[in-house]
Amino acid sequence: MGESIKQIGQRLKGLREVLDIPAEEVAELCGVTLDHYLKMEEGEADPSVYRLSKISKRYGIALDVLLFGEEPRMKGYFLTRKGQGLGVDRRKDYRYQSLAAGFRDRSVDPFLVTVDPLPGSANHNKNSHEGQEFDFVLEGELEITIGEKVLTLHEGDSIYFDASKPHCMRAVGEQQVKFVCIVI
């Protein structure tokens, strides 16, 4: 796992220790085994932005603090220039770039997501999180599975869905896909 995943794990562990939260409680919230959660804290397992979002909402800590270790500062507006958003690599093939990391008390979390194609028809594990999600494809083709329904989105297509339904995404073909993801 990358250095950013290890740093996120350290922040998770620090949060849990400061707030005196049992690891079992956070594992249950995330829908993973205790062993898997402890691997997340050690930086050996992908925490996923969705799980981090659940933790941030439950314990009242900004998602940015968990992702980037920084407290948002801006209140009136926050400008993100092309290629300048704070990023986190979840896996080698999946990268998030926050588009509003510095804005305090946001109602939504917008990201630019880049997914590299995987060999064959490999699929990721499904995740779910509270709230809703909006995805807009900028480049490439995105296959999204929501529950048992498999949909393919092309450049310019968008989808809005209940994010509590188990879902996963992957790039179709040999081209990476870039899309705007707004977690509401």
mmCIF file of C-alpha atoms in Angstrom:
data_model
loop_
_atom_site.group_PDB
_atom_site.id
_atom_site.type_symbol
_atom_site.label_atom_id
_atom_site.label_comp_id
_atom_site.label_asym_id
_atom_site.label_seq_id
_atom_site.Cartn_x
_atom_site.Cartn_y
_atom_site.Cartn_z
ATOM 1 C CA MET A 1 0.000 0.000 0.000
ATOM 2 C CA GLY A 2 1.125 3.564 -0.622
ATOM 3 C CA GLU A 3 2.466 6.054 1.882
ATOM 4 C CA SER A 4 -0.801 8.037 1.870
ATOM 5 C CA ILE A 5 -2.746 4.904 2.922
ATOM 6 C CA LYS A 6 -0.309 4.385 5.804
ATOM 7 C CA GLN A 7 -0.750 7.994 6.915
ATOM 8 C CA ILE A 8 -4.541 7.621 6.797
ATOM 9 C CA GLY A 9 -4.202 4.496 8.940
ATOM 10 C CA GLN A 10 -2.144 6.422 11.494
ATOM 11 C CA ARG A 11 -4.793 9.158 11.636
ATOM 12 C CA LEU A 12 -7.551 6.546 12.094
ATOM 13 C CA LYS A 13 -5.698 4.952 14.962
ATOM 14 C CA GLY A 14 -4.959 8.336 16.525
ATOM 15 C CA LEU A 15 -8.609 9.409 16.261
ATOM 16 C CA ARG A 16 -9.791 6.179 17.826
ATOM 17 C CA GLU A 17 -7.294 6.439 20.681
ATOM 18 C CA VAL A 18 -7.998 10.139 21.393
ATOM 19 C CA LEU A 19 -11.764 9.567 21.449
ATOM 20 C CA ASP A 20 -11.345 6.255 23.326
ATOM 21 C CA ILE A 21 -13.337 4.316 20.721
ATOM 22 C CA PRO A 22 -12.984 0.518 20.678
ATOM 23 C CA ALA A 23 -11.599 -0.817 17.401
ATOM 24 C CA GLU A 24 -14.537 -3.252 17.292
ATOM 25 C CA GLU A 25 -16.983 -0.325 17.147
ATOM 26 C CA VAL A 26 -15.229 1.286 14.171
ATOM 27 C CA ALA A 27 -14.916 -2.085 12.405
ATOM 28 C CA GLU A 28 -18.661 -2.633 12.805
ATOM 29 C CA LEU A 29 -19.412 0.870 11.498
ATOM 30 C CA CYS A 30 -17.234 0.171 8.442
ATOM 31 C CA GLY A 31 -18.817 -3.230 7.852
ATOM 32 C CA VAL A 32 -15.498 -5.095 8.079
ATOM 33 C CA THR A 33 -13.971 -7.621 10.429
ATOM 34 C CA LEU A 34 -11.861 -6.428 13.345
ATOM 35 C CA ASP A 35 -8.793 -7.948 11.681
ATOM 36 C CA HIS A 36 -9.481 -6.042 8.442
ATOM 37 C CA TYR A 37 -10.023 -2.783 10.333
ATOM 38 C CA LEU A 38 -6.749 -3.185 12.233
ATOM 39 C CA LYS A 39 -5.011 -3.739 8.875
ATOM 40 C CA MET A 40 -6.554 -0.423 7.752
ATOM 41 C CA GLU A 41 -4.972 1.267 10.785
ATOM 42 C CA GLU A 42 -1.610 -0.313 9.927
ATOM 43 C CA GLY A 43 -1.843 0.908 6.324
ATOM 44 C CA GLU A 44 -2.033 -2.663 5.024
ATOM 45 C CA ALA A 45 -5.640 -2.505 3.755
ATOM 46 C CA ASP A 46 -7.530 0.083 1.715
ATOM 47 C CA PRO A 47 -9.797 2.097 4.032
ATOM 48 C CA SER A 48 -11.901 3.405 1.075
ATOM 49 C CA VAL A 49 -13.207 6.927 0.947
ATOM 50 C CA TYR A 50 -16.681 5.558 1.641
ATOM 51 C CA ARG A 51 -15.636 4.012 4.948
ATOM 52 C CA LEU A 52 -13.715 7.146 5.881
ATOM 53 C CA SER A 53 -16.849 9.166 5.134
ATOM 54 C CA LYS A 54 -18.842 6.956 7.531
ATOM 55 C CA ILE A 55 -16.222 7.447 10.243
ATOM 56 C CA SER A 56 -16.094 11.202 9.677
ATOM 57 C CA LYS A 57 -19.867 11.576 9.944
ATOM 58 C CA ARG A 58 -20.236 9.318 12.979
ATOM 59 C CA TYR A 59 -17.454 10.906 15.023
ATOM 60 C CA GLY A 60 -17.784 14.509 13.809
ATOM 61 C CA ILE A 61 -14.357 14.886 12.229
ATOM 62 C CA ALA A 62 -13.832 16.439 8.803
ATOM 63 C CA LEU A 63 -13.206 13.916 6.032
ATOM 64 C CA ASP A 64 -10.238 16.066 4.981
ATOM 65 C CA VAL A 65 -8.598 15.511 8.348
ATOM 66 C CA LEU A 66 -8.757 11.743 7.832
ATOM 67 C CA LEU A 67 -7.697 11.896 4.175
ATOM 68 C CA PHE A 68 -5.070 14.618 4.252
ATOM 69 C CA GLY A 69 -4.352 15.455 7.890
ATOM 70 C CA GLU A 70 -5.437 19.050 7.395
ATOM 71 C CA GLU A 71 -8.397 20.990 8.722
ATOM 72 C CA PRO A 72 -10.309 22.904 6.015
ATOM 73 C CA ARG A 73 -9.827 26.672 6.331
ATOM 74 C CA MET A 74 -11.938 28.468 3.715
ATOM 75 C CA LYS A 75 -15.546 29.500 4.320
ATOM 76 C CA GLY A 76 -16.567 31.832 1.458
ATOM 77 C CA TYR A 77 -15.164 29.773 -1.426
ATOM 78 C CA PHE A 78 -12.393 27.338 -2.261
ATOM 79 C CA LEU A 79 -10.750 27.233 -5.696
ATOM 80 C CA THR A 80 -9.106 24.076 -6.982
ATOM 81 C CA ARG A 81 -6.940 24.584 -10.064
ATOM 82 C CA LYS A 82 -6.555 21.805 -12.633
ATOM 83 C CA GLY A 83 -4.373 19.043 -11.212
ATOM 84 C CA GLN A 84 -4.004 20.783 -7.842
ATOM 85 C CA GLY A 85 -6.593 19.039 -5.657
ATOM 86 C CA LEU A 86 -5.300 17.042 -2.709
ATOM 87 C CA GLY A 87 -5.064 13.430 -3.774
ATOM 88 C CA VAL A 88 -5.117 9.994 -2.278
ATOM 89 C CA ASP A 89 -4.273 6.776 -4.105
ATOM 90 C CA ARG A 90 -6.526 4.025 -2.832
ATOM 91 C CA ARG A 91 -4.907 1.330 -4.918
ATOM 92 C CA LYS A 92 -2.574 1.375 -7.891
ATOM 93 C CA ASP A 93 -5.560 1.612 -10.234
ATOM 94 C CA TYR A 94 -7.846 3.990 -8.276
ATOM 95 C CA ARG A 95 -7.056 7.638 -7.362
ATOM 96 C CA TYR A 96 -9.166 10.339 -5.707
ATOM 97 C CA GLN A 97 -8.455 14.059 -5.965
ATOM 98 C CA SER A 98 -10.486 16.255 -3.622
ATOM 99 C CA LEU A 99 -12.027 19.247 -5.362
ATOM 100 C CA ALA A 100 -13.050 21.089 -2.182
ATOM 101 C CA ALA A 101 -10.589 19.963 0.491
ATOM 102 C CA GLY A 102 -10.085 23.426 1.920
ATOM 103 C CA PHE A 103 -13.734 24.435 2.268
ATOM 104 C CA ARG A 104 -15.095 24.211 5.806
ATOM 105 C CA ASP A 105 -18.462 22.688 6.710
ATOM 106 C CA ARG A 106 -19.247 21.472 3.173
ATOM 107 C CA SER A 107 -22.531 19.767 2.458
ATOM 108 C CA VAL A 108 -21.013 17.449 -0.170
ATOM 109 C CA ASP A 109 -17.615 15.920 -0.947
ATOM 110 C CA PRO A 110 -16.650 16.342 -4.621
ATOM 111 C CA PHE A 111 -13.765 14.313 -6.076
ATOM 112 C CA LEU A 112 -12.090 13.820 -9.422
ATOM 113 C CA VAL A 113 -11.626 10.055 -9.657
ATOM 114 C CA THR A 114 -9.255 8.301 -12.047
ATOM 115 C CA VAL A 115 -9.535 4.549 -12.513
ATOM 116 C CA ASP A 116 -6.974 2.626 -14.556
ATOM 117 C CA PRO A 117 -8.135 -0.439 -16.474
ATOM 118 C CA LEU A 118 -7.448 -3.828 -14.932
ATOM 119 C CA PRO A 119 -6.544 -6.899 -16.971
ATOM 120 C CA GLY A 120 -9.481 -9.098 -17.914
ATOM 121 C CA SER A 121 -12.778 -8.389 -16.238
ATOM 122 C CA ALA A 122 -11.459 -7.934 -12.717
ATOM 123 C CA ASN A 123 -13.948 -6.199 -10.476
ATOM 124 C CA HIS A 124 -13.516 -4.437 -7.149
ATOM 125 C CA ASN A 125 -15.274 -5.300 -3.944
ATOM 126 C CA LYS A 126 -18.557 -3.493 -3.513
ATOM 127 C CA ASN A 127 -18.741 -0.644 -1.022
ATOM 128 C CA SER A 128 -21.674 1.216 0.425
ATOM 129 C CA HIS A 129 -21.998 4.373 2.456
ATOM 130 C CA GLU A 130 -24.672 6.647 3.832
ATOM 131 C CA GLY A 131 -26.258 9.230 1.598
ATOM 132 C CA GLN A 132 -26.288 9.552 -2.140
ATOM 133 C CA GLU A 133 -23.719 9.757 -4.902
ATOM 134 C CA PHE A 134 -23.540 11.554 -8.231
ATOM 135 C CA ASP A 135 -20.962 10.505 -10.863
ATOM 136 C CA PHE A 136 -20.303 12.315 -14.162
ATOM 137 C CA VAL A 137 -17.954 10.676 -16.691
ATOM 138 C CA LEU A 138 -15.404 13.048 -18.230
ATOM 139 C CA GLU A 139 -13.243 10.544 -20.155
ATOM 140 C CA GLY A 140 -13.431 6.850 -20.962
ATOM 141 C CA GLU A 141 -16.095 4.309 -20.093
ATOM 142 C CA LEU A 142 -17.158 3.492 -16.546
ATOM 143 C CA GLU A 143 -18.844 0.273 -15.571
ATOM 144 C CA ILE A 144 -20.813 0.685 -12.371
ATOM 145 C CA THR A 145 -22.485 -2.142 -10.514
ATOM 146 C CA ILE A 146 -25.218 -1.186 -8.064
ATOM 147 C CA GLY A 147 -26.555 -4.236 -6.281
ATOM 148 C CA GLU A 148 -26.868 -6.731 -9.133
ATOM 149 C CA LYS A 149 -27.479 -4.119 -11.861
ATOM 150 C CA VAL A 150 -24.501 -3.475 -14.178
ATOM 151 C CA LEU A 151 -24.493 -0.220 -16.152
ATOM 152 C CA THR A 152 -21.960 1.286 -18.558
ATOM 153 C CA LEU A 153 -21.537 5.042 -18.615
ATOM 154 C CA HIS A 154 -19.831 6.813 -21.513
ATOM 155 C CA GLU A 155 -18.243 10.245 -21.712
ATOM 156 C CA GLY A 156 -20.883 12.827 -20.765
ATOM 157 C CA ASP A 157 -23.131 10.301 -18.995
ATOM 158 C CA SER A 158 -24.013 10.660 -15.335
ATOM 159 C CA ILE A 159 -25.699 8.664 -12.628
ATOM 160 C CA TYR A 160 -27.259 9.603 -9.292
ATOM 161 C CA PHE A 161 -27.941 6.775 -6.856
ATOM 162 C CA ASP A 162 -28.611 5.662 -3.302
ATOM 163 C CA ALA A 163 -25.088 5.033 -2.019
ATOM 164 C CA SER A 164 -26.307 2.727 0.747
ATOM 165 C CA LYS A 165 -26.728 0.105 -2.001
ATOM 166 C CA PRO A 166 -23.550 -1.961 -2.461
ATOM 167 C CA HIS A 167 -21.720 -0.626 -5.519
ATOM 168 C CA CYS A 168 -18.384 -0.772 -7.342
ATOM 169 C CA MET A 169 -16.823 0.734 -10.449
ATOM 170 C CA ARG A 170 -14.195 -0.152 -13.009
ATOM 171 C CA ALA A 171 -12.724 1.205 -16.218
ATOM 172 C CA VAL A 172 -13.993 -0.518 -19.358
ATOM 173 C CA GLY A 173 -11.530 -1.418 -22.097
ATOM 174 C CA GLU A 174 -7.899 -0.319 -22.159
ATOM 175 C CA GLN A 175 -8.413 3.394 -21.437
ATOM 176 C CA GLN A 176 -8.493 4.899 -17.980
ATOM 177 C CA VAL A 177 -11.701 6.577 -16.925
ATOM 178 C CA LYS A 178 -11.988 9.972 -15.241
ATOM 179 C CA PHE A 179 -15.170 11.053 -13.545
ATOM 180 C CA VAL A 180 -16.444 13.601 -11.077
ATOM 181 C CA CYS A 181 -17.852 11.912 -7.986
ATOM 182 C CA ILE A 182 -19.959 13.898 -5.540
ATOM 183 C CA VAL A 183 -20.752 12.181 -2.263
ATOM 184 C CA ILE A 184 -23.820 13.756 -0.690
#
